[in-house]
Structure formats: C-alpha cells, structure tokens
Amino acid sequence: MTDLIVFDDFSFQYETQAEPTLKNINLSIQEGEKILLVGPSGSGKSTLGQLINGLIPNHHKGKMTGRFLMAGQPSFEQSIYDKSKLVSTVLQDTDGQFIGLSVAEDIAFALENDQVPEKEMKEKVEVWSKRLGLENLLQHRPQDLSGGQKQRVSLAGVLIDESPILVFDEPLANLDPKSSQDMLALIDSIHKSEKVTTLIIEHRLEEVLAASVDRVILMTEGEVIFDGQPDDLLPTTLLKDQGIREPLYLSFLREQGLDLTSLSSLSQLEGMDLPKLSLPTIDSYQSSKPSEDVLVVKDLEVSYGGGQPILSDISFTVKKGERLALIGQNGAGKSTLAKALCQFVESSQGQIFYQGQDISADTIKERAERIGYVLQNPNQMISQTMIFDEVALGLRLRQVNEIDVKERVEKTLKICGLYPYRHWPIAALSFGQKKRVTIASILVLNPEIILLDEPTAGQDFQHYSEIMAFLDQLNQAGHTIIMITHDMQLMLEHSDRALVLAKGQILADDQPIQILKQKDVLTQANLCQPSLFALADKLGLDVEQVVHHYILRNKGEHHADK
C-alpha cells in the first residue's frame, strides 16, 4: 500500500490566530485505509479535514511549516480544482452542501462542472441514485427530504465524481439510530467496492467502531496523541481524559472493576469473551413523579398547505418539572410537533393547554414566553455577529439592564463551555460550537418550558455532559424539559418519559427502559437498543438491573444492597 496523504512535522496557523492550530503533525494515511478521526471540540480535527479537502489554504488562509503531501505532491501547491479530483467531502450540515433544485440536479452538479456529455451524465446519475436508494426521489427538492435521505443525496453527489479520497464530517450527527447504522453500512460498502481511502470525523465513536475501521487517530490541542488500532486505544483512559464518550458497554464493564487490558475484541461486543458477573440487587430506579399538568395537547393535527397531515391525533400531557424525550425516525414529525408547540406552524385542529389555560390562539411572541425553543440547525437562529451579543440579544430586547445582562450571559457561557470565546465572531466557530451558542441564547432567558431539538448533536462528550448537567440543574429547579433526540443513551439517562413518533402519530408513551424493551416499537420507529441491552444479554443479567446500576452510578447515588 502506498502513502496517499503524508504530514511530516507539519504545523498550521490561521491568519486570524495568534497560535498554531495544528502542531508538529506526523501522520501517514495509506491508499484504501478507513480511518476514524476523533477528538474534543477545538482539537484540530476539522482543520486537518479542511487541509485534506483543500479548503485550507484555498479558502481559509494561514501559514504552514513542515511537509504536507497529497498523492506525492505538495498539497499547498495544488489548486482547489486539482484537489477536488482527489478528495470529496460530505459535510455535517447537508443543507449547506446542496446546489441543485432537485435531487437529480444536485447529484449531477460535479459532472456538469466538468462538462460531461448529457447522455453520460444521466447514465451516471441513474447508476448512483439506484445504488443509494434515491431513484424515486430524483425530482424532489433535497431540502424536503429526511436527514438520512439528505445524507445519501450528498454522498451520491460526491461519489459520482469518483474521487479516490472520501472525507465524512460528522455524518451521523442528525440521523436516527437505524439510519446511522445504514449510513455506516453504506460507507463501508462504498469503501470496499470502490477501494476509496475513507476518513470519518465523528463523535459517535461506538457506532463507527461497531462498523469497523482500520485505525483511530485521536487528537487534542492540535496534536495527534494516538494513532493505531481501536483495540489498543479502548483499554486506556485516553478517550475519557479527552472528553470522548467511550462505548457504553465498556464504561459499564470498567465500572464493575474489570481489567479491560485482559479482554480481546473490545471494539466488537459480540466477539468479546467476558467473565461471569453478578450485580447486587437494587431498588428499581424511579424518578419522583410530578403531578401538576403544565402542558396538555389534545387531538392535534398539522398539515402544510392543506395537504396530507404531517401529524394526526396527537394527544399527550406533560407534567411540571418532567423531562420528556421525543424520539422516532427521521421524518416522523418530531420537529413539526415542536414547531406546533411553539406556534411556528399552525395546527389545523386540536387544542393546547398551558397550566390549564387554552393557548391555541397564542401569537408566536406569547408562546415564546412560555416555551423556549432551541432549533436543531444553529444557522437558522443566529442573527448577531459576536457570540456575547447573540446570547445577550433576548435579554436586551426585554430591556434588561446591561449589568444583569453581563452577569447572566457570562454565567450561561461558562456552563455551555463558551466563556473563553465570548468576544469571538460567530463565523469563527465550528458547527458544534454554534449549537452551544443557540442553546445559551435560550437558556439565558430562563423560560418555564425548554424545548430542544437534538441538543447534543455534534457535541463531544465533555460538552454533551456539561449541557445535560445544566439542563438537569434547570429541571431540578422546576423547569420542564422537552428534548427531541436520536441518542438512546441520553434518553435513558436524562429523561423520565419518552414519546415515540412514527409516521406522524404517537406509537408509544412510556418510561425509556420500557420502550427500549419493545422491539416491535423500535423497528417501526427506526430506533435501536443501546449496547447495555446486548451486554446484559451476553452476561445473562437482567437488563433493568444493568441499566439502573449504570444510571445510579453515573448520578453519583449510592443505594444500599437489599
């Protein structure tokens, strides 16, 4: 195998930064390898990806030292056009990648750019649309598709150009669990069949490792601190030390005192040879049940433009101080329900009651005083240039005095891990950092109900933990939290109850662990059990006891053995 990408004592410093973002990188990526690149936010992994795909130095300027070769040639001497023949990138924010007015146009864009004859272009679009299951969507607008469909359109648009290197920037960030598995299987299939060199930048390490990779590269503070086999990384504490979430089943085994260095096949649970474990019986974990209704939804129906209903017969109650998770497949109607609750879309029928009062006729402003909404895509919320001003905007519009504004904004920025960047322009932030800015801009207003659409998507585990700890603090102070999430571990640990949506209707309404035990519900809703369930089955243990032990351990609670 030949070295396709080589960094030799390489450092890079952006023009706008006082210090190098990448420091003394020594790294070789061989032709045909499949590599997972991980690291906390700000570690330099996105910068490394942008060097490989040519955004640096063709779009983001800066100074380099050392050697950086692509296909044997000095990379900084290659034009963005030359680099595009080597590297194709699937962005985390797929909406920012679409060019065509239809799926077919978007897939064909690279070929149009290269002036490929129309007959050949149509043949290639047909081939790749069939391979990625898009043949029935060619006339649709890409923006109207589900998250998983959007990812496949983006993938088709880069694969059609047949570049030898594929870079995936957070490909799982906005996908439901089953769609994530399907996307990883598709990436693996393309990697093997096309023999492309594949680089995956992703926080959801457990899912990527389950689909197998050749190597893991771990970065922090602009340096590579691990480069090797997954099974050599997982027994160490490097992931935890850098705020990266290790596979859930390994966290549980580590907490039981097992020496992970004595185990093999750590990245593949089904292949692990595990010793027998016994757990002390504990009282079933139950959250205190709030009794007062804060929100009641009755017979809600929502349709766009008088067409087929997106939501129908939606009825549920939310208790004051409850943590409610909205889960289900991409396109199930979760975001539409959230928008209806916030009056961003009008319902065609049904009623919404807030603390016993019918608020169905609320204006958007009136509804916002009851429910604070954090959108999934931060770019749809941001209106200010600077971070501090964005978080302060809601307070200033409410004419809060500047002394209180400064105190409340700085406190919120610290909780959300953004305080060091408070004077930065938002344009300089990563997607995940922008997400934290929008969460901070809502949290600073202290609304009664906080509704968040995928609050932790694209976050490293440290910032995930900080945000969820803060939301739990707000919940303990009496706030009601409603979260749309695809993260089953988050649902288990940070919600009291879950609503499962499928095809615009409520499929199930129960405690998270009870929902996860219903395999027919999971299948219909494109959900998957967390690895604790497979681990419990492998060890012959009761899954509820395993889950309760894990949750209580992570909450720092100590329950006496019975």
Coordinates of C-alpha atoms in Angstrom, one line a residue:
M1 CA 0.0 0.0 0.0
T2 CA 1.2 3.5 -0.9
D3 CA 1.1 6.6 1.3
L4 CA -1.7 8.8 -0.2
I5 CA -1.6 11.5 2.5
V6 CA 1.6 12.5 4.4
F7 CA 2.1 15.0 7.2
D8 CA 5.7 15.4 8.2
D9 CA 6.5 17.7 11.2
F10 CA 3.5 19.8 9.9
S11 CA 2.1 22.8 11.7
F12 CA -0.6 25.3 10.6
Q13 CA -1.6 28.7 11.9
Y14 CA -4.7 30.6 10.7
E15 CA -4.1 34.2 9.7
T16 CA -6.5 35.3 12.4
Q17 CA -5.0 33.2 15.2
A18 CA -2.0 34.0 17.4
E19 CA -1.0 30.4 17.9
P20 CA -0.8 27.4 15.6
T21 CA -4.0 25.2 15.5
L22 CA -2.0 22.2 14.4
K23 CA 1.4 21.4 15.9
N24 CA 4.1 19.0 14.7
I25 CA 1.7 16.5 13.0
N26 CA 3.4 13.3 11.8
L27 CA 0.9 11.2 10.0
S28 CA 0.6 8.9 7.0
I29 CA -2.7 7.7 5.5
Q30 CA -2.3 4.8 3.1
E31 CA -4.3 4.2 0.0
G32 CA -7.5 2.3 0.7
E33 CA -7.5 2.8 4.5
K34 CA -10.6 3.5 6.5
I35 CA -9.8 5.8 9.4
L36 CA -11.8 7.3 12.3
L37 CA -10.6 10.8 13.4
V38 CA -11.8 11.8 16.9
G39 CA -11.0 14.5 19.4
P40 CA -12.8 17.0 21.6
S41 CA -14.1 20.3 20.1
G42 CA -11.3 22.5 19.2
S43 CA -8.8 19.7 19.0
G44 CA -7.9 20.5 15.3
K45 CA -9.6 17.5 13.6
S46 CA -11.8 19.8 11.5
T47 CA -8.7 21.8 10.5
L48 CA -7.0 18.6 9.5
G49 CA -10.0 17.6 7.4
Q50 CA -10.1 21.0 5.7
L51 CA -6.4 20.7 4.8
I52 CA -7.1 17.4 3.2
N53 CA -10.1 18.6 1.2
G54 CA -8.4 21.9 0.1
L55 CA -10.5 24.5 2.0
I56 CA -7.1 25.3 3.6
P57 CA -5.3 27.2 2.1
N58 CA -7.7 27.9 -0.8
H59 CA -10.5 29.4 1.3
H60 CA -9.1 29.7 4.9
K61 CA -5.7 31.3 4.8
G62 CA -2.8 30.7 7.1
K63 CA 0.9 29.8 7.5
M64 CA 2.3 26.2 7.4
T65 CA 5.6 24.7 8.3
G66 CA 6.8 21.2 7.6
R67 CA 5.7 18.9 4.7
F68 CA 2.1 18.0 3.6
L69 CA 1.9 15.7 0.5
M70 CA -1.2 14.5 -1.3
A71 CA -0.6 11.7 -3.9
G72 CA 3.1 12.5 -3.7
Q73 CA 2.6 16.2 -4.5
P74 CA 3.0 19.3 -2.1
S75 CA -0.6 19.9 -1.2
F76 CA -0.4 23.7 -0.8
E77 CA 0.7 24.0 -4.5
Q78 CA -2.4 22.3 -5.7
S79 CA -5.4 24.3 -6.8
I80 CA -8.9 23.7 -5.3
Y81 CA -9.9 22.2 -8.7
D82 CA -7.0 19.8 -8.6
K83 CA -7.8 18.9 -5.0
S84 CA -11.4 18.2 -5.9
K85 CA -10.2 15.4 -8.2
L86 CA -8.6 13.8 -5.3
V87 CA -10.9 14.4 -2.4
S88 CA -14.7 14.5 -2.0
T89 CA -16.4 15.7 1.3
V90 CA -19.8 15.0 2.8
L91 CA -20.5 17.9 5.2
Q92 CA -22.2 17.6 8.6
D93 CA -24.7 20.3 7.6
T94 CA -26.1 18.7 4.4
D95 CA -28.3 21.7 3.7
G96 CA -25.2 23.8 3.2
Q97 CA -23.9 21.4 0.5
F98 CA -26.9 21.3 -1.8
I99 CA -26.6 23.1 -5.2
G100 CA -29.3 21.7 -7.4
L101 CA -33.0 22.5 -7.3
S102 CA -33.8 18.8 -7.4
V103 CA -32.1 15.6 -6.2
A104 CA -31.1 14.7 -9.8
E105 CA -29.6 18.2 -10.4
D106 CA -27.6 18.0 -7.2
I107 CA -26.2 14.6 -7.9
A108 CA -25.2 15.7 -11.4
F109 CA -23.6 19.0 -10.4
A110 CA -20.0 17.8 -10.3
L111 CA -20.4 16.3 -13.8
E112 CA -21.9 19.4 -15.1
N113 CA -19.0 21.3 -13.8
D114 CA -16.7 19.0 -15.7
Q115 CA -18.8 19.4 -18.9
V116 CA -19.6 15.7 -19.1
P117 CA -21.9 14.9 -22.1
E118 CA -25.5 14.8 -21.1
K119 CA -26.1 11.2 -22.1
E120 CA -23.2 10.0 -19.9
M121 CA -24.3 12.3 -17.1
K122 CA -27.8 10.9 -17.0
E123 CA -26.5 7.3 -17.0
K124 CA -24.2 8.0 -14.0
V125 CA -27.0 9.8 -12.1
E126 CA -29.2 6.7 -12.7
V127 CA -26.5 4.3 -11.5
W128 CA -25.6 6.2 -8.3
S129 CA -29.2 7.1 -7.5
K130 CA -30.1 3.4 -7.6
R131 CA -27.0 2.4 -5.6
L132 CA -28.1 4.8 -2.8
G133 CA -31.8 4.1 -3.0
L134 CA -32.7 7.6 -4.4
E135 CA -34.2 6.6 -7.7
N136 CA -37.8 7.5 -6.6
L137 CA -36.6 10.9 -5.2
L138 CA -34.8 12.4 -8.2
Q139 CA -37.5 15.1 -8.8
H140 CA -37.8 16.1 -5.1
R141 CA -36.1 19.1 -3.6
P142 CA -33.2 18.0 -1.5
Q143 CA -34.2 20.3 1.4
D144 CA -37.6 18.5 1.7
L145 CA -36.0 15.1 2.4
S146 CA -35.4 13.4 5.8
G147 CA -32.0 13.6 7.4
G148 CA -30.9 10.1 6.2
Q149 CA -32.1 10.9 2.7
K150 CA -30.2 14.1 2.6
Q151 CA -27.0 12.3 3.6
R152 CA -27.5 9.9 0.8
V153 CA -28.0 12.7 -1.7
S154 CA -24.8 14.4 -0.5
L155 CA -23.0 11.1 -0.8
A156 CA -24.2 10.5 -4.3
G157 CA -23.1 14.0 -5.3
V158 CA -19.5 13.3 -4.3
L159 CA -19.3 9.6 -5.3
I160 CA -20.4 10.3 -8.8
D161 CA -17.1 12.2 -9.3
E162 CA -15.2 9.1 -8.4
S163 CA -12.6 10.8 -6.2
P164 CA -10.1 8.4 -4.5
I165 CA -10.4 10.0 -1.1
L166 CA -13.7 10.5 0.8
V167 CA -14.0 12.7 3.9
F168 CA -17.1 12.5 6.1
D169 CA -17.6 15.3 8.6
E170 CA -19.9 14.2 11.4
P171 CA -22.1 12.0 9.1
L172 CA -24.2 10.7 12.0
A173 CA -24.9 13.9 13.8
N174 CA -28.5 14.3 12.7
L175 CA -29.5 10.7 12.0
D176 CA -31.8 8.4 13.9
P177 CA -30.1 5.2 15.3
K178 CA -31.2 2.9 12.4
S179 CA -30.3 5.5 9.8
S180 CA -26.9 5.8 11.4
Q181 CA -26.3 2.1 11.1
D182 CA -27.5 2.2 7.5
M183 CA -25.2 5.1 6.7
L184 CA -22.2 3.4 8.2
A185 CA -23.0 0.2 6.3
L186 CA -23.2 2.2 3.1
I187 CA -19.9 3.9 3.8
D188 CA -18.3 0.5 4.5
S189 CA -19.8 -0.9 1.3
I190 CA -18.6 2.0 -0.8
H191 CA -15.1 1.8 0.9
K192 CA -14.8 -1.8 0.0
S193 CA -16.3 -1.8 -3.5
E194 CA -14.7 1.4 -4.7
K195 CA -11.5 0.9 -2.7
V196 CA -11.5 4.6 -1.7
T197 CA -9.5 6.0 1.2
T198 CA -12.1 6.9 3.8
L199 CA -11.7 9.4 6.6
I200 CA -14.6 9.7 9.1
I201 CA -14.7 12.6 11.6
E202 CA -17.2 11.7 14.2
H203 CA -18.1 12.0 17.9
R204 CA -20.3 8.9 18.0
L205 CA -17.3 6.6 18.4
E206 CA -19.1 3.4 19.5
E207 CA -21.3 3.2 16.3
V208 CA -18.4 3.8 14.0
L209 CA -16.2 1.2 15.7
A210 CA -19.0 -1.3 15.5
A211 CA -18.9 -0.9 11.8
S212 CA -15.1 -1.5 11.9
V213 CA -12.3 0.8 10.9
D214 CA -8.6 0.2 10.2
R215 CA -7.2 2.9 12.5
V216 CA -8.2 5.5 15.0
I217 CA -6.5 8.9 15.2
L218 CA -7.1 10.8 18.4
M219 CA -6.3 14.5 18.5
T220 CA -6.2 17.1 21.3
E221 CA -4.9 20.7 21.3
G222 CA -3.7 20.4 17.7
E223 CA -1.6 17.3 18.2
V224 CA -2.0 13.6 17.5
I225 CA -1.9 11.7 20.8
F226 CA -2.9 8.2 19.5
D227 CA -2.6 6.6 16.1
G228 CA -3.3 2.9 16.0
Q229 CA -5.7 0.0 16.3
P230 CA -9.1 0.5 18.1
D231 CA -8.4 -2.4 20.4
D232 CA -5.2 -0.7 21.5
L233 CA -7.0 2.5 22.3
L234 CA -10.0 1.3 24.2
P235 CA -8.3 -0.2 27.3
T236 CA -6.6 3.1 28.0
T237 CA -8.1 6.2 29.6
L238 CA -7.2 8.4 26.7
L239 CA -10.8 8.8 25.5
K240 CA -12.1 9.7 28.9
D241 CA -9.2 12.1 29.6
Q242 CA -10.0 13.9 26.4
G243 CA -13.7 14.1 27.0
I244 CA -14.7 11.5 24.3
R245 CA -17.5 9.1 25.1
E246 CA -16.2 5.5 25.0
P247 CA -18.5 2.6 24.1
L248 CA -21.3 2.4 26.7
Y249 CA -20.7 -1.4 27.3
L250 CA -17.0 -0.7 28.1
S251 CA -17.9 2.1 30.6
F252 CA -20.2 -0.4 32.4
L253 CA -17.5 -3.1 32.5
R254 CA -14.9 -0.6 33.7
E255 CA -17.3 0.4 36.5
Q256 CA -17.6 -3.2 37.6
G257 CA -13.8 -3.3 38.1
L258 CA -12.9 -5.4 35.1
D259 CA -9.3 -5.1 33.7
L260 CA -10.0 -4.2 30.1
T261 CA -6.4 -5.0 29.1
S262 CA -7.2 -8.6 29.7
L263 CA -10.1 -8.7 27.2
S264 CA -9.9 -9.0 23.4
S265 CA -12.0 -7.6 20.6
L266 CA -13.0 -4.5 22.7
S267 CA -14.4 -2.7 19.7
Q268 CA -16.8 -5.6 18.8
L269 CA -19.1 -6.5 21.7
E270 CA -20.3 -9.7 20.1
G271 CA -16.8 -11.0 19.8
M272 CA -15.7 -10.3 23.4
D273 CA -15.1 -13.2 25.7
L274 CA -16.4 -12.0 29.0
P275 CA -16.2 -13.4 32.5
K276 CA -19.3 -14.1 34.6
L277 CA -20.6 -11.0 36.5
S278 CA -23.1 -10.7 39.3
L279 CA -24.8 -7.5 40.4
P280 CA -26.2 -6.6 43.8
T281 CA -30.0 -6.2 43.6
I282 CA -31.1 -2.6 43.9
D283 CA -34.4 -0.9 44.1
S284 CA -35.9 -0.2 40.8
Y285 CA -34.8 3.3 39.7
Q286 CA -37.8 5.7 39.7
S287 CA -37.9 9.4 39.2
S288 CA -40.2 11.3 41.5
K289 CA -43.4 11.7 39.6
P290 CA -44.6 15.3 39.3
S291 CA -48.4 15.6 39.4
E292 CA -49.3 19.0 38.1
D293 CA -50.1 19.3 34.4
V294 CA -48.1 22.1 32.7
L295 CA -48.9 21.2 29.1
V296 CA -51.8 19.3 27.6
V297 CA -52.1 18.6 23.9
K298 CA -55.5 17.2 22.6
D299 CA -56.2 15.8 19.2
L300 CA -53.5 17.9 17.4
E301 CA -53.3 17.8 13.7
V302 CA -50.8 19.7 11.5
S303 CA -50.6 19.8 7.7
Y304 CA -48.7 22.1 5.4
G305 CA -50.6 24.0 2.7
G306 CA -53.8 21.9 3.3
G307 CA -52.1 18.7 2.2
Q308 CA -51.7 15.3 3.8
P309 CA -51.4 15.7 7.6
I310 CA -47.8 15.6 8.9
L311 CA -49.2 15.0 12.4
S312 CA -52.6 13.5 13.3
D313 CA -54.4 12.5 16.5
I314 CA -51.6 13.8 18.7
S315 CA -52.7 13.8 22.4
F316 CA -50.4 13.8 25.4
T317 CA -49.8 15.5 28.8
V318 CA -46.5 17.0 30.1
K319 CA -46.1 17.3 33.9
K320 CA -44.5 20.3 35.5
G321 CA -40.8 19.5 36.1
E322 CA -40.8 16.5 33.9
R323 CA -38.1 15.5 31.4
L324 CA -39.8 14.3 28.2
A325 CA -37.9 12.8 25.2
L326 CA -39.4 12.9 21.8
I327 CA -37.9 10.1 19.8
G328 CA -38.5 8.4 16.4
Q329 CA -37.2 8.1 12.9
N330 CA -36.1 10.9 10.7
G331 CA -39.3 12.4 9.2
A332 CA -41.6 11.1 11.9
G333 CA -42.9 14.5 12.7
K334 CA -40.9 15.3 15.9
S335 CA -39.7 18.7 14.7
T336 CA -43.1 19.6 13.3
L337 CA -44.6 18.8 16.7
A338 CA -42.0 21.1 18.4
K339 CA -42.8 23.9 15.9
A340 CA -46.6 23.5 16.6
L341 CA -46.0 23.7 20.3
C342 CA -44.1 26.9 19.8
Q343 CA -46.7 28.3 17.2
F344 CA -44.1 28.4 14.4
V345 CA -46.6 26.3 12.4
E346 CA -50.4 26.4 13.0
S347 CA -52.4 23.3 13.7
S348 CA -55.4 22.5 11.5
Q349 CA -57.2 21.2 14.5
G350 CA -56.8 20.3 18.2
Q351 CA -56.0 22.3 21.4
I352 CA -53.0 23.1 23.5
F353 CA -53.4 24.0 27.2
Y354 CA -50.7 25.6 29.3
Q355 CA -51.3 25.4 33.1
G356 CA -55.0 24.8 32.4
Q357 CA -55.3 27.8 30.0
D358 CA -56.2 27.2 26.3
I359 CA -53.3 28.8 24.4
S360 CA -54.2 27.5 21.0
A361 CA -54.7 31.1 19.7
D362 CA -51.4 32.4 21.0
T363 CA -49.1 34.6 18.9
I364 CA -45.6 33.4 18.4
K365 CA -44.4 36.1 20.9
E366 CA -46.9 34.9 23.5
R367 CA -46.0 31.3 23.1
A368 CA -42.3 32.2 23.4
E369 CA -42.9 33.5 26.9
R370 CA -44.0 30.0 27.9
I371 CA -41.8 27.7 25.8
G372 CA -38.2 28.5 24.8
Y373 CA -37.2 26.6 21.6
V374 CA -33.7 25.7 20.5
L375 CA -33.6 24.7 16.9
Q376 CA -31.6 21.7 15.5
N377 CA -29.7 23.9 12.9
P378 CA -28.0 26.7 14.7
N379 CA -27.6 28.7 11.5
Q380 CA -31.4 29.2 11.5
M381 CA -31.3 31.0 14.9
I382 CA -28.1 33.2 14.8
S383 CA -28.6 36.9 13.9
Q384 CA -25.7 38.6 15.6
T385 CA -22.0 38.8 14.6
M386 CA -20.4 38.3 18.0
I387 CA -21.0 35.4 20.5
F388 CA -21.7 37.6 23.5
D389 CA -24.2 39.8 21.6
E390 CA -26.1 36.7 20.3
V391 CA -26.6 35.3 23.8
A392 CA -27.5 38.7 25.1
L393 CA -30.0 39.6 22.4
G394 CA -33.1 38.2 24.1
L395 CA -32.3 40.0 27.3
R396 CA -31.6 43.3 25.6
L397 CA -34.9 43.0 23.6
R398 CA -36.6 42.7 27.0
Q399 CA -34.7 45.8 28.2
V400 CA -32.7 44.1 31.0
N401 CA -30.1 46.4 32.3
E402 CA -26.5 45.8 31.0
I403 CA -25.1 44.9 34.4
D404 CA -27.5 42.0 34.7
V405 CA -27.1 41.1 31.0
K406 CA -23.3 40.8 31.5
E407 CA -23.7 38.6 34.6
R408 CA -26.4 36.3 33.2
V409 CA -24.7 35.9 29.8
E410 CA -21.2 35.2 31.3
K411 CA -22.7 32.6 33.7
T412 CA -24.5 30.8 30.8
L413 CA -21.5 30.9 28.6
K414 CA -19.4 29.2 31.3
I415 CA -22.0 26.5 31.7
C416 CA -22.1 25.9 27.9
G417 CA -18.2 25.9 27.6
L418 CA -18.2 29.1 25.6
Y419 CA -16.8 31.6 28.0
P420 CA -13.2 31.7 26.5
Y421 CA -14.8 32.6 23.2
R422 CA -17.2 35.3 24.4
H423 CA -15.5 38.0 22.3
W424 CA -15.2 35.9 19.2
P425 CA -17.2 36.3 16.0
I426 CA -19.7 33.5 15.5
A427 CA -18.3 32.9 11.9
A428 CA -15.1 31.6 13.5
L429 CA -16.9 28.7 15.3
S430 CA -17.4 25.1 14.4
F431 CA -21.0 23.8 13.8
G432 CA -21.0 22.2 17.3
Q433 CA -19.8 25.5 18.9
K434 CA -22.6 27.4 17.1
K435 CA -25.0 24.9 18.5
R436 CA -23.9 25.7 22.0
V437 CA -24.4 29.4 21.3
T438 CA -28.0 28.9 20.3
I439 CA -28.7 26.8 23.4
A440 CA -27.1 29.5 25.6
S441 CA -29.2 32.2 23.9
I442 CA -32.4 30.4 25.0
L443 CA -31.2 29.2 28.4
V444 CA -30.2 32.7 29.4
L445 CA -33.9 33.7 29.2
N446 CA -34.9 31.1 31.8
P447 CA -38.3 30.0 30.3
E448 CA -40.8 27.8 32.1
I449 CA -40.6 25.0 29.4
I450 CA -37.4 24.5 27.4
L451 CA -37.8 22.6 24.2
L452 CA -34.6 21.4 22.5
D453 CA -34.2 19.8 19.1
E454 CA -31.2 17.5 19.2
P455 CA -29.4 19.5 21.9
T456 CA -26.2 17.4 21.8
A457 CA -25.9 16.5 18.1
G458 CA -22.3 17.1 17.0
Q459 CA -21.0 17.6 20.6
D460 CA -18.0 15.9 22.1
F461 CA -18.8 14.1 25.4
Q462 CA -17.4 16.8 27.6
H463 CA -19.7 19.4 26.2
Y464 CA -22.5 16.9 26.0
S465 CA -22.1 16.2 29.7
E466 CA -21.9 19.9 30.6
I467 CA -25.0 20.8 28.6
M468 CA -27.0 17.9 30.0
A469 CA -25.8 18.6 33.5
F470 CA -27.0 22.2 33.1
L471 CA -30.4 21.0 31.7
D472 CA -30.7 18.7 34.7
Q473 CA -29.9 21.6 37.0
L474 CA -32.7 23.6 35.4
N475 CA -35.0 20.7 35.7
Q476 CA -34.2 20.3 39.4
A477 CA -35.0 24.0 39.8
G478 CA -38.5 23.3 38.5
H479 CA -38.2 23.8 34.7
T480 CA -39.8 21.3 32.3
I481 CA -37.5 19.9 29.7
I482 CA -38.7 18.5 26.3
M483 CA -36.0 17.1 24.1
I484 CA -36.0 15.7 20.6
T485 CA -33.2 13.2 20.4
H486 CA -31.8 10.3 18.5
D487 CA -29.4 9.4 21.3
M488 CA -30.8 6.4 23.2
Q489 CA -28.2 6.8 25.9
L490 CA -29.3 10.4 26.5
M491 CA -32.9 9.3 26.7
L492 CA -32.1 6.6 29.2
E493 CA -30.0 8.9 31.5
H494 CA -31.8 12.2 31.1
S495 CA -35.5 11.7 30.6
D496 CA -38.3 10.4 32.8
R497 CA -40.6 9.5 29.9
A498 CA -40.5 9.2 26.2
L499 CA -43.0 9.7 23.4
V500 CA -42.2 7.6 20.3
L501 CA -43.4 9.1 17.0
A502 CA -43.8 7.2 13.7
K503 CA -45.4 8.4 10.5
G504 CA -46.9 11.4 12.3
Q505 CA -48.6 9.6 15.2
I506 CA -47.7 8.6 18.7
L507 CA -46.6 5.0 18.7
A508 CA -45.7 4.6 22.4
D509 CA -45.7 6.7 25.6
D510 CA -43.8 5.1 28.5
Q511 CA -40.6 5.1 30.6
P512 CA -37.5 4.9 28.4
I513 CA -36.4 1.5 29.5
Q514 CA -39.8 0.0 28.9
I515 CA -39.9 1.5 25.4
L516 CA -36.4 0.1 24.6
K517 CA -37.6 -3.4 25.6
Q518 CA -40.4 -3.3 22.9
K519 CA -38.6 -4.5 19.8
D520 CA -41.6 -4.0 17.5
V521 CA -41.8 -0.4 18.5
L522 CA -38.1 0.1 17.9
T523 CA -38.4 -1.4 14.4
Q524 CA -41.3 0.8 13.4
A525 CA -39.5 3.9 14.7
N526 CA -36.0 3.2 13.4
L527 CA -34.6 3.0 16.9
C528 CA -32.0 0.7 18.3
Q529 CA -31.3 -0.6 21.8
P530 CA -28.1 0.8 23.5
S531 CA -25.3 -1.6 23.9
L532 CA -26.1 -2.2 27.6
F533 CA -29.0 -4.3 26.4
A534 CA -26.7 -6.6 24.3
L535 CA -24.2 -6.7 27.2
A536 CA -26.9 -7.7 29.7
D537 CA -28.0 -10.5 27.3
K538 CA -24.4 -11.7 26.8
L539 CA -23.8 -11.8 30.6
G540 CA -27.1 -13.4 31.3
L541 CA -28.1 -10.4 33.6
D542 CA -31.5 -8.6 34.0
V543 CA -31.3 -5.6 31.7
E544 CA -33.2 -3.4 34.0
Q545 CA -30.7 -4.0 36.8
V546 CA -27.8 -3.3 34.4
V547 CA -29.4 0.0 33.3
H548 CA -30.3 1.0 36.8
H549 CA -26.8 0.3 38.1
Y550 CA -25.3 2.4 35.3
I551 CA -27.7 5.3 35.7
L552 CA -27.3 5.4 39.5
R553 CA -23.5 5.1 39.3
N554 CA -23.4 8.0 36.8
K555 CA -25.7 10.1 39.0
G556 CA -23.3 9.5 41.9
E557 CA -26.1 8.0 44.0
H558 CA -25.4 5.2 46.5
H559 CA -28.1 2.7 47.2
A560 CA -27.7 0.0 49.9
D561 CA -27.9 -3.6 48.8
K562 CA -31.2 -5.3 49.6

